[in-house]
Every structure is written in structure tokens, then in C-alpha cells.
PDB file of N, CA, C and O in Angstrom:
ATOM      1  N   LYS A   1     -14.108   8.790 -14.104  1.00 91.00           N
ATOM      2  CA  LYS A   1     -14.957   9.974 -13.975  1.00 91.00           C
ATOM      3  C   LYS A   1     -14.100  11.229 -14.040  1.00 91.00           C
ATOM      4  O   LYS A   1     -12.981  11.244 -13.533  1.00 91.00           O
ATOM      5  N   PRO A   2     -14.659  12.294 -14.550  1.00 94.00           N
ATOM      6  CA  PRO A   2     -13.939  13.571 -14.539  1.00 94.00           C
ATOM      7  C   PRO A   2     -13.723  14.067 -13.110  1.00 94.00           C
ATOM      8  O   PRO A   2     -14.546  13.821 -12.215  1.00 94.00           O
ATOM      9  N   LEU A   3     -12.641  14.766 -12.912  1.00 96.00           N
ATOM     10  CA  LEU A   3     -12.282  15.285 -11.595  1.00 96.00           C
ATOM     11  C   LEU A   3     -13.413  16.121 -10.993  1.00 96.00           C
ATOM     12  O   LEU A   3     -13.769  15.957  -9.834  1.00 96.00           O
ATOM     13  N   GLY A   4     -13.986  17.015 -11.777  1.00 96.00           N
ATOM     14  CA  GLY A   4     -15.058  17.869 -11.268  1.00 96.00           C
ATOM     15  C   GLY A   4     -16.249  17.067 -10.780  1.00 96.00           C
ATOM     16  O   GLY A   4     -16.847  17.386  -9.755  1.00 96.00           O
ATOM     17  N   GLN A   5     -16.605  16.016 -11.493  1.00 96.00           N
ATOM     18  CA  GLN A   5     -17.731  15.168 -11.095  1.00 96.00           C
ATOM     19  C   GLN A   5     -17.445  14.480  -9.768  1.00 96.00           C
ATOM     20  O   GLN A   5     -18.311  14.395  -8.903  1.00 96.00           O
ATOM     21  N   ILE A   6     -16.229  13.984  -9.599  1.00 96.00           N
ATOM     22  CA  ILE A   6     -15.847  13.335  -8.342  1.00 96.00           C
ATOM     23  C   ILE A   6     -15.973  14.318  -7.184  1.00 96.00           C
ATOM     24  O   ILE A   6     -16.553  14.004  -6.141  1.00 96.00           O
ATOM     25  N   LEU A   7     -15.455  15.521  -7.356  1.00 97.00           N
ATOM     26  CA  LEU A   7     -15.501  16.524  -6.293  1.00 97.00           C
ATOM     27  C   LEU A   7     -16.933  16.951  -5.981  1.00 97.00           C
ATOM     28  O   LEU A   7     -17.272  17.191  -4.822  1.00 97.00           O
ATOM     29  N   LEU A   8     -17.788  17.022  -7.004  1.00 97.00           N
ATOM     30  CA  LEU A   8     -19.203  17.328  -6.776  1.00 97.00           C
ATOM     31  C   LEU A   8     -19.876  16.212  -5.990  1.00 97.00           C
ATOM     32  O   LEU A   8     -20.616  16.475  -5.031  1.00 97.00           O
ATOM     33  N   GLU A   9     -19.639  14.973  -6.392  1.00 96.00           N
ATOM     34  CA  GLU A   9     -20.266  13.832  -5.723  1.00 96.00           C
ATOM     35  C   GLU A   9     -19.826  13.709  -4.267  1.00 96.00           C
ATOM     36  O   GLU A   9     -20.588  13.231  -3.433  1.00 96.00           O
ATOM     37  N   LYS A  10     -18.604  14.125  -3.972  1.00 96.00           N
ATOM     38  CA  LYS A  10     -18.105  14.090  -2.590  1.00 96.00           C
ATOM     39  C   LYS A  10     -18.529  15.328  -1.808  1.00 96.00           C
ATOM     40  O   LYS A  10     -18.180  15.476  -0.641  1.00 96.00           O
ATOM     41  N   ASN A  11     -19.269  16.226  -2.462  1.00 97.00           N
ATOM     42  CA  ASN A  11     -19.701  17.495  -1.853  1.00 97.00           C
ATOM     43  C   ASN A  11     -18.516  18.334  -1.393  1.00 97.00           C
ATOM     44  O   ASN A  11     -18.603  19.066  -0.416  1.00 97.00           O
ATOM     45  N   THR A  12     -17.420  18.214  -2.119  1.00 97.00           N
ATOM     46  CA  THR A  12     -16.230  19.013  -1.817  1.00 97.00           C
ATOM     47  C   THR A  12     -16.364  20.410  -2.421  1.00 97.00           C
ATOM     48  O   THR A  12     -15.898  21.382  -1.836  1.00 97.00           O
ATOM     49  N   ILE A  13     -17.000  20.484  -3.596  1.00 98.00           N
ATOM     50  CA  ILE A  13     -17.225  21.761  -4.272  1.00 98.00           C
ATOM     51  C   ILE A  13     -18.688  21.865  -4.661  1.00 98.00           C
ATOM     52  O   ILE A  13     -19.389  20.867  -4.756  1.00 98.00           O
ATOM     53  N   SER A  14     -19.111  23.090  -4.924  1.00 98.00           N
ATOM     54  CA  SER A  14     -20.484  23.327  -5.379  1.00 98.00           C
ATOM     55  C   SER A  14     -20.493  23.379  -6.912  1.00 98.00           C
ATOM     56  O   SER A  14     -19.447  23.586  -7.540  1.00 98.00           O
ATOM     57  N   PRO A  15     -21.660  23.227  -7.510  1.00 98.00           N
ATOM     58  CA  PRO A  15     -21.742  23.375  -8.968  1.00 98.00           C
ATOM     59  C   PRO A  15     -21.241  24.747  -9.440  1.00 98.00           C
ATOM     60  O   PRO A  15     -20.619  24.853 -10.497  1.00 98.00           O
ATOM     61  N   GLN A  16     -21.493  25.773  -8.655  1.00 98.00           N
ATOM     62  CA  GLN A  16     -21.038  27.118  -9.021  1.00 98.00           C
ATOM     63  C   GLN A  16     -19.509  27.199  -9.003  1.00 98.00           C
ATOM     64  O   GLN A  16     -18.907  27.832  -9.870  1.00 98.00           O
ATOM     65  N   GLN A  17     -18.888  26.577  -8.000  1.00 97.00           N
ATOM     66  CA  GLN A  17     -17.421  26.581  -7.938  1.00 97.00           C
ATOM     67  C   GLN A  17     -16.839  25.827  -9.128  1.00 97.00           C
ATOM     68  O   GLN A  17     -15.846  26.258  -9.708  1.00 97.00           O
ATOM     69  N   LEU A  18     -17.470  24.715  -9.487  1.00 97.00           N
ATOM     70  CA  LEU A  18     -16.985  23.952 -10.638  1.00 97.00           C
ATOM     71  C   LEU A  18     -17.120  24.762 -11.914  1.00 97.00           C
ATOM     72  O   LEU A  18     -16.185  24.809 -12.721  1.00 97.00           O
ATOM     73  N   GLU A  19     -18.246  25.428 -12.087  1.00 98.00           N
ATOM     74  CA  GLU A  19     -18.453  26.238 -13.292  1.00 98.00           C
ATOM     75  C   GLU A  19     -17.398  27.343 -13.394  1.00 98.00           C
ATOM     76  O   GLU A  19     -16.811  27.552 -14.454  1.00 98.00           O
ATOM     77  N   GLU A  20     -17.160  28.029 -12.283  1.00 97.00           N
ATOM     78  CA  GLU A  20     -16.154  29.102 -12.269  1.00 97.00           C
ATOM     79  C   GLU A  20     -14.762  28.542 -12.585  1.00 97.00           C
ATOM     80  O   GLU A  20     -14.012  29.114 -13.379  1.00 97.00           O
ATOM     81  N   ALA A  21     -14.439  27.405 -11.981  1.00 97.00           N
ATOM     82  CA  ALA A  21     -13.126  26.802 -12.195  1.00 97.00           C
ATOM     83  C   ALA A  21     -12.971  26.309 -13.630  1.00 97.00           C
ATOM     84  O   ALA A  21     -11.903  26.464 -14.228  1.00 97.00           O
ATOM     85  N   LEU A  22     -14.025  25.725 -14.191  1.00 97.00           N
ATOM     86  CA  LEU A  22     -13.939  25.240 -15.573  1.00 97.00           C
ATOM     87  C   LEU A  22     -13.726  26.390 -16.546  1.00 97.00           C
ATOM     88  O   LEU A  22     -12.942  26.265 -17.494  1.00 97.00           O
ATOM     89  N   LYS A  23     -14.399  27.500 -16.316  1.00 97.00           N
ATOM     90  CA  LYS A  23     -14.201  28.666 -17.189  1.00 97.00           C
ATOM     91  C   LYS A  23     -12.748  29.112 -17.154  1.00 97.00           C
ATOM     92  O   LYS A  23     -12.143  29.389 -18.195  1.00 97.00           O
ATOM     93  N   ALA A  24     -12.166  29.190 -15.952  1.00 97.00           N
ATOM     94  CA  ALA A  24     -10.764  29.597 -15.822  1.00 97.00           C
ATOM     95  C   ALA A  24      -9.846  28.545 -16.436  1.00 97.00           C
ATOM     96  O   ALA A  24      -8.848  28.878 -17.087  1.00 97.00           O
ATOM     97  N   HIS A  25     -10.169  27.279 -16.240  1.00 97.00           N
ATOM     98  CA  HIS A  25      -9.383  26.169 -16.803  1.00 97.00           C
ATOM     99  C   HIS A  25      -9.334  26.289 -18.322  1.00 97.00           C
ATOM    100  O   HIS A  25      -8.267  26.208 -18.929  1.00 97.00           O
ATOM    101  N   TRP A  26     -10.475  26.481 -18.950  1.00 97.00           N
ATOM    102  CA  TRP A  26     -10.524  26.578 -20.413  1.00 97.00           C
ATOM    103  C   TRP A  26      -9.846  27.851 -20.908  1.00 97.00           C
ATOM    104  O   TRP A  26      -9.134  27.836 -21.908  1.00 97.00           O
ATOM    105  N   ARG A  27     -10.063  28.949 -20.208  1.00 97.00           N
ATOM    106  CA  ARG A  27      -9.509  30.239 -20.626  1.00 97.00           C
ATOM    107  C   ARG A  27      -7.986  30.276 -20.477  1.00 97.00           C
ATOM    108  O   ARG A  27      -7.283  30.765 -21.345  1.00 97.00           O
ATOM    109  N   ARG A  28      -7.495  29.734 -19.365  1.00 96.00           N
ATOM    110  CA  ARG A  28      -6.072  29.847 -19.050  1.00 96.00           C
ATOM    111  C   ARG A  28      -5.266  28.622 -19.447  1.00 96.00           C
ATOM    112  O   ARG A  28      -4.032  28.668 -19.467  1.00 96.00           O
ATOM    113  N   GLY A  29      -5.945  27.508 -19.700  1.00 95.00           N
ATOM    114  CA  GLY A  29      -5.247  26.301 -20.115  1.00 95.00           C
ATOM    115  C   GLY A  29      -4.429  25.649 -19.020  1.00 95.00           C
ATOM    116  O   GLY A  29      -3.411  25.019 -19.305  1.00 95.00           O
ATOM    117  N   ILE A  30      -4.859  25.797 -17.768  1.00 94.00           N
ATOM    118  CA  ILE A  30      -4.140  25.135 -16.676  1.00 94.00           C
ATOM    119  C   ILE A  30      -5.044  24.063 -16.071  1.00 94.00           C
ATOM    120  O   ILE A  30      -6.256  24.062 -16.277  1.00 94.00           O
ATOM    121  N   ALA A  31      -4.446  23.160 -15.348  1.00 95.00           N
ATOM    122  CA  ALA A  31      -5.159  22.022 -14.781  1.00 95.00           C
ATOM    123  C   ALA A  31      -6.314  22.476 -13.889  1.00 95.00           C
ATOM    124  O   ALA A  31      -6.188  23.431 -13.118  1.00 95.00           O
ATOM    125  N   LEU A  32      -7.433  21.777 -14.014  1.00 96.00           N
ATOM    126  CA  LEU A  32      -8.609  22.106 -13.226  1.00 96.00           C
ATOM    127  C   LEU A  32      -8.310  22.072 -11.729  1.00 96.00           C
ATOM    128  O   LEU A  32      -8.737  22.957 -10.987  1.00 96.00           O
ATOM    129  N   GLY A  33      -7.583  21.080 -11.290  1.00 95.00           N
ATOM    130  CA  GLY A  33      -7.239  20.981  -9.876  1.00 95.00           C
ATOM    131  C   GLY A  33      -6.464  22.191  -9.386  1.00 95.00           C
ATOM    132  O   GLY A  33      -6.683  22.675  -8.266  1.00 95.00           O
ATOM    133  N   GLU A  34      -5.570  22.685 -10.203  1.00 95.00           N
ATOM    134  CA  GLU A  34      -4.800  23.875  -9.817  1.00 95.00           C
ATOM    135  C   GLU A  34      -5.705  25.099  -9.711  1.00 95.00           C
ATOM    136  O   GLU A  34      -5.549  25.911  -8.805  1.00 95.00           O
ATOM    137  N   VAL A  35      -6.646  25.222 -10.643  1.00 97.00           N
ATOM    138  CA  VAL A  35      -7.589  26.347 -10.574  1.00 97.00           C
ATOM    139  C   VAL A  35      -8.414  26.254  -9.297  1.00 97.00           C
ATOM    140  O   VAL A  35      -8.587  27.251  -8.588  1.00 97.00           O
ATOM    141  N   LEU A  36      -8.910  25.069  -8.988  1.00 97.00           N
ATOM    142  CA  LEU A  36      -9.717  24.889  -7.780  1.00 97.00           C
ATOM    143  C   LEU A  36      -8.919  25.234  -6.521  1.00 97.00           C
ATOM    144  O   LEU A  36      -9.456  25.816  -5.580  1.00 97.00           O
ATOM    145  N   LYS A  37      -7.637  24.887  -6.512  1.00 96.00           N
ATOM    146  CA  LYS A  37      -6.800  25.267  -5.358  1.00 96.00           C
ATOM    147  C   LYS A  37      -6.609  26.775  -5.301  1.00 96.00           C
ATOM    148  O   LYS A  37      -6.672  27.365  -4.225  1.00 96.00           O
ATOM    149  N   GLU A  38      -6.376  27.410  -6.448  1.00 96.00           N
ATOM    150  CA  GLU A  38      -6.215  28.867  -6.481  1.00 96.00           C
ATOM    151  C   GLU A  38      -7.458  29.571  -5.955  1.00 96.00           C
ATOM    152  O   GLU A  38      -7.362  30.621  -5.320  1.00 96.00           O
ATOM    153  N   LEU A  39      -8.623  28.997  -6.247  1.00 96.00           N
ATOM    154  CA  LEU A  39      -9.888  29.581  -5.802  1.00 96.00           C
ATOM    155  C   LEU A  39     -10.216  29.211  -4.358  1.00 96.00           C
ATOM    156  O   LEU A  39     -11.274  29.587  -3.845  1.00 96.00           O
ATOM    157  N   ASN A  40      -9.309  28.476  -3.724  1.00 96.00           N
ATOM    158  CA  ASN A  40      -9.516  27.986  -2.352  1.00 96.00           C
ATOM    159  C   ASN A  40     -10.786  27.140  -2.232  1.00 96.00           C
ATOM    160  O   ASN A  40     -11.439  27.135  -1.189  1.00 96.00           O
ATOM    161  N   ALA A  41     -11.109  26.429  -3.312  1.00 97.00           N
ATOM    162  CA  ALA A  41     -12.284  25.557  -3.305  1.00 97.00           C
ATOM    163  C   ALA A  41     -11.929  24.162  -2.791  1.00 97.00           C
ATOM    164  O   ALA A  41     -12.803  23.451  -2.298  1.00 97.00           O
ATOM    165  N   VAL A  42     -10.671  23.779  -2.933  1.00 97.00           N
ATOM    166  CA  VAL A  42     -10.214  22.462  -2.471  1.00 97.00           C
ATOM    167  C   VAL A  42      -8.859  22.597  -1.801  1.00 97.00           C
ATOM    168  O   VAL A  42      -8.083  23.495  -2.115  1.00 97.00           O
ATOM    169  N   SER A  43      -8.585  21.676  -0.910  1.00 96.00           N
ATOM    170  CA  SER A  43      -7.259  21.592  -0.299  1.00 96.00           C
ATOM    171  C   SER A  43      -6.416  20.621  -1.127  1.00 96.00           C
ATOM    172  O   SER A  43      -6.936  19.887  -1.974  1.00 96.00           O
ATOM    173  N   GLU A  44      -5.144  20.597  -0.864  1.00 94.00           N
ATOM    174  CA  GLU A  44      -4.257  19.635  -1.523  1.00 94.00           C
ATOM    175  C   GLU A  44      -4.733  18.213  -1.226  1.00 94.00           C
ATOM    176  O   GLU A  44      -4.738  17.357  -2.117  1.00 94.00           O
ATOM    177  N   LYS A  45      -5.157  17.970   0.005  1.00 95.00           N
ATOM    178  CA  LYS A  45      -5.650  16.635   0.381  1.00 95.00           C
ATOM    179  C   LYS A  45      -6.917  16.279  -0.388  1.00 95.00           C
ATOM    180  O   LYS A  45      -7.047  15.165  -0.891  1.00 95.00           O
ATOM    181  N   ASP A  46      -7.871  17.226  -0.474  1.00 96.00           N
ATOM    182  CA  ASP A  46      -9.098  16.977  -1.244  1.00 96.00           C
ATOM    183  C   ASP A  46      -8.757  16.601  -2.683  1.00 96.00           C
ATOM    184  O   ASP A  46      -9.318  15.662  -3.243  1.00 96.00           O
ATOM    185  N   LEU A  47      -7.841  17.355  -3.273  1.00 95.00           N
ATOM    186  CA  LEU A  47      -7.459  17.125  -4.657  1.00 95.00           C
ATOM    187  C   LEU A  47      -6.769  15.776  -4.826  1.00 95.00           C
ATOM    188  O   LEU A  47      -7.093  15.008  -5.724  1.00 95.00           O
ATOM    189  N   THR A  48      -5.845  15.475  -3.946  1.00 94.00           N
ATOM    190  CA  THR A  48      -5.132  14.200  -4.012  1.00 94.00           C
ATOM    191  C   THR A  48      -6.087  13.025  -3.844  1.00 94.00           C
ATOM    192  O   THR A  48      -6.006  12.038  -4.572  1.00 94.00           O
ATOM    193  N   ASP A  49      -7.014  13.150  -2.898  1.00 94.00           N
ATOM    194  CA  ASP A  49      -8.002  12.087  -2.686  1.00 94.00           C
ATOM    195  C   ASP A  49      -8.857  11.876  -3.926  1.00 94.00           C
ATOM    196  O   ASP A  49      -9.122  10.738  -4.328  1.00 94.00           O
ATOM    197  N   ALA A  50      -9.291  12.966  -4.543  1.00 95.00           N
ATOM    198  CA  ALA A  50     -10.121  12.859  -5.750  1.00 95.00           C
ATOM    199  C   ALA A  50      -9.325  12.269  -6.913  1.00 95.00           C
ATOM    200  O   ALA A  50      -9.845  11.447  -7.668  1.00 95.00           O
ATOM    201  N   LEU A  51      -8.070  12.663  -7.048  1.00 93.00           N
ATOM    202  CA  LEU A  51      -7.232  12.106  -8.116  1.00 93.00           C
ATOM    203  C   LEU A  51      -6.986  10.617  -7.895  1.00 93.00           C
ATOM    204  O   LEU A  51      -6.951   9.833  -8.846  1.00 93.00           O
ATOM    205  N   ARG A  52      -6.861  10.224  -6.646  1.00 93.00           N
ATOM    206  CA  ARG A  52      -6.696   8.798  -6.333  1.00 93.00           C
ATOM    207  C   ARG A  52      -7.957   8.037  -6.725  1.00 93.00           C
ATOM    208  O   ARG A  52      -7.885   6.986  -7.353  1.00 93.00           O
ATOM    209  N   LEU A  53      -9.124   8.575  -6.388  1.00 92.00           N
ATOM    210  CA  LEU A  53     -10.385   7.942  -6.766  1.00 92.00           C
ATOM    211  C   LEU A  53     -10.535   7.869  -8.283  1.00 92.00           C
ATOM    212  O   LEU A  53     -11.096   6.910  -8.814  1.00 92.00           O
ATOM    213  N   GLN A  54     -10.041   8.876  -8.949  1.00 90.00           N
ATOM    214  CA  GLN A  54     -10.099   8.928 -10.408  1.00 90.00           C
ATOM    215  C   GLN A  54      -9.164   7.899 -11.032  1.00 90.00           C
ATOM    216  O   GLN A  54      -9.316   7.537 -12.182  1.00 90.00           O
ATOM    217  N   GLY A  55      -8.202   7.436 -10.254  1.00 85.00           N
ATOM    218  CA  GLY A  55      -7.225   6.488 -10.769  1.00 85.00           C
ATOM    219  C   GLY A  55      -6.017   7.163 -11.372  1.00 85.00           C
ATOM    220  O   GLY A  55      -5.178   6.516 -12.001  1.00 85.00           O
ATOM    221  N   ALA A  56      -5.912   8.465 -11.183  1.00 75.00           N
ATOM    222  CA  ALA A  56      -4.796   9.217 -11.736  1.00 75.00           C
ATOM    223  C   ALA A  56      -3.526   9.049 -10.910  1.00 75.00           C
ATOM    224  O   ALA A  56      -2.430   9.309 -11.389  1.00 75.00           O
ATOM    225  N   ILE A  57      -3.683   8.632  -9.655  1.00 68.00           N
ATOM    226  CA  ILE A  57      -2.538   8.427  -8.771  1.00 68.00           C
ATOM    227  C   ILE A  57      -2.659   7.031  -8.180  1.00 68.00           C
ATOM    228  O   ILE A  57      -3.705   6.678  -7.641  1.00 68.00           O
ATOM    229  N   GLU A  58      -1.610   6.268  -8.282  1.00 62.00           N
ATOM    230  CA  GLU A  58      -1.601   4.963  -7.633  1.00 62.00           C
ATOM    231  C   GLU A  58      -1.335   5.182  -6.147  1.00 62.00           C
ATOM    232  O   GLU A  58      -0.494   5.996  -5.777  1.00 62.00           O
ATOM    233  N   PRO A  59      -2.064   4.476  -5.268  1.00 56.00           N
ATOM    234  CA  PRO A  59      -1.936   4.715  -3.825  1.00 56.00           C
ATOM    235  C   PRO A  59      -0.500   4.697  -3.303  1.00 56.00           C
ATOM    236  O   PRO A  59      -0.143   5.521  -2.467  1.00 56.00           O
ATOM    237  N   HIS A  60       0.348   3.816  -3.812  1.00 54.00           N
ATOM    238  CA  HIS A  60       1.711   3.747  -3.296  1.00 54.00           C
ATOM    239  C   HIS A  60       2.571   4.918  -3.758  1.00 54.00           C
ATOM    240  O   HIS A  60       3.672   5.098  -3.277  1.00 54.00           O
ATOM    241  N   LYS A  61       2.067   5.743  -4.679  1.00 54.00           N
ATOM    242  CA  LYS A  61       2.830   6.895  -5.164  1.00 54.00           C
ATOM    243  C   LYS A  61       2.369   8.206  -4.556  1.00 54.00           C
ATOM    244  O   LYS A  61       2.878   9.258  -4.897  1.00 54.00           O
ATOM    245  N   LEU A  62       1.402   8.170  -3.639  1.00 50.00           N
ATOM    246  CA  LEU A  62       0.869   9.405  -3.085  1.00 50.00           C
ATOM    247  C   LEU A  62       1.929  10.260  -2.416  1.00 50.00           C
ATOM    248  O   LEU A  62       1.836  11.477  -2.422  1.00 50.00           O
ATOM    249  N   ASN A  63       2.934   9.657  -1.836  1.00 50.00           N
ATOM    250  CA  ASN A  63       3.970  10.432  -1.159  1.00 50.00           C
ATOM    251  C   ASN A  63       5.028  10.959  -2.118  1.00 50.00           C
ATOM    252  O   ASN A  63       5.856  11.762  -1.728  1.00 50.00           O
ATOM    253  N   HIS A  64       4.983  10.520  -3.372  1.00 48.00           N
ATOM    254  CA  HIS A  64       6.037  10.891  -4.310  1.00 48.00           C
ATOM    255  C   HIS A  64       5.649  12.009  -5.270  1.00 48.00           C
ATOM    256  O   HIS A  64       6.504  12.598  -5.900  1.00 48.00           O
ATOM    257  N   PHE A  65       4.351  12.293  -5.411  1.00 48.00           N
ATOM    258  CA  PHE A  65       3.899  13.284  -6.378  1.00 48.00           C
ATOM    259  C   PHE A  65       2.912  14.240  -5.743  1.00 48.00           C
ATOM    260  O   PHE A  65       2.064  13.832  -4.975  1.00 48.00           O
ATOM    261  N   SER A  66       2.996  15.497  -6.127  1.00 51.00           N
ATOM    262  CA  SER A  66       1.923  16.414  -5.782  1.00 51.00           C
ATOM    263  C   SER A  66       0.988  16.456  -6.984  1.00 51.00           C
ATOM    264  O   SER A  66       1.346  16.078  -8.088  1.00 51.00           O
ATOM    265  N   ALA A  67      -0.232  16.917  -6.778  1.00 48.00           N
ATOM    266  CA  ALA A  67      -1.177  17.006  -7.879  1.00 48.00           C
ATOM    267  C   ALA A  67      -0.638  17.928  -8.973  1.00 48.00           C
ATOM    268  O   ALA A  67      -0.837  17.689 -10.150  1.00 48.00           O
ATOM    269  N   LYS A  68       0.085  18.966  -8.592  1.00 50.00           N
ATOM    270  CA  LYS A  68       0.634  19.889  -9.572  1.00 50.00           C
ATOM    271  C   LYS A  68       1.641  19.193 -10.468  1.00 50.00           C
ATOM    272  O   LYS A  68       1.653  19.381 -11.679  1.00 50.00           O
ATOM    273  N   GLU A  69       2.482  18.352  -9.887  1.00 50.00           N
ATOM    274  CA  GLU A  69       3.470  17.632 -10.674  1.00 50.00           C
ATOM    275  C   GLU A  69       2.809  16.686 -11.664  1.00 50.00           C
ATOM    276  O   GLU A  69       3.329  16.463 -12.745  1.00 50.00           O
ATOM    277  N   LEU A  70       1.650  16.177 -11.313  1.00 51.00           N
ATOM    278  CA  LEU A  70       0.940  15.263 -12.203  1.00 51.00           C
ATOM    279  C   LEU A  70       0.218  16.000 -13.316  1.00 51.00           C
ATOM    280  O   LEU A  70      -0.127  15.408 -14.327  1.00 51.00           O
ATOM    281  N   GLY A  71      -0.029  17.301 -13.129  1.00 51.00           N
ATOM    282  CA  GLY A  71      -0.687  18.100 -14.159  1.00 51.00           C
ATOM    283  C   GLY A  71      -2.077  17.623 -14.499  1.00 51.00           C
ATOM    284  O   GLY A  71      -2.475  17.627 -15.657  1.00 51.00           O
ATOM    285  N   GLN A  72      -2.826  17.206 -13.497  1.00 49.00           N
ATOM    286  CA  GLN A  72      -4.155  16.649 -13.753  1.00 49.00           C
ATOM    287  C   GLN A  72      -5.168  17.722 -14.049  1.00 49.00           C
ATOM    288  O   GLN A  72      -5.150  18.796 -13.486  1.00 49.00           O
ATOM    289  N   ASN A  73      -6.120  17.382 -14.932  1.00 45.00           N
ATOM    290  CA  ASN A  73      -7.251  18.238 -15.290  1.00 45.00           C
ATOM    291  C   ASN A  73      -8.492  17.768 -14.602  1.00 45.00           C
ATOM    292  O   ASN A  73      -8.668  16.676 -14.266  1.00 45.00           O
TER     293      ASN A  73
END
């Protein structure tokens, strides 16, 4: 699933926050998760949890990578 969909389903962000973040993501070409953090819509933990659910981070690697280092969209 896309990161934004996961965060919506977990009620971590609102549809409006996702729309705003996606516009910035497309305009600026930076990872969606980073935009959401810049907008204070998600915490690092929220983002990491969603990336783990997405399968972008293997559970045993959670302590070794930040979401920024992974460059996830």
C-alpha cells in the first residue's frame, strides 16, 4: 500500500494533510514522509511504523535506519 493510504487508514493524518503533503512532494521532489514530518503531520515513530507496515523496513533493521536515510515516498 502507498504510505499515504497507510497513514490515512491508521488515522494518523487527515485527507487534507495528505493532499497538502502530496502537492509539496510532487512540486519539490522529496519523499512524502519527509514532507509530512516538515508539516508536523507525523512523528518519526508514526512514519517508521507506517514504513514497517508498508514493508519498506524490515523489523530487525528499525534501529539501523531512519526514514530519511531510506528515502521513502
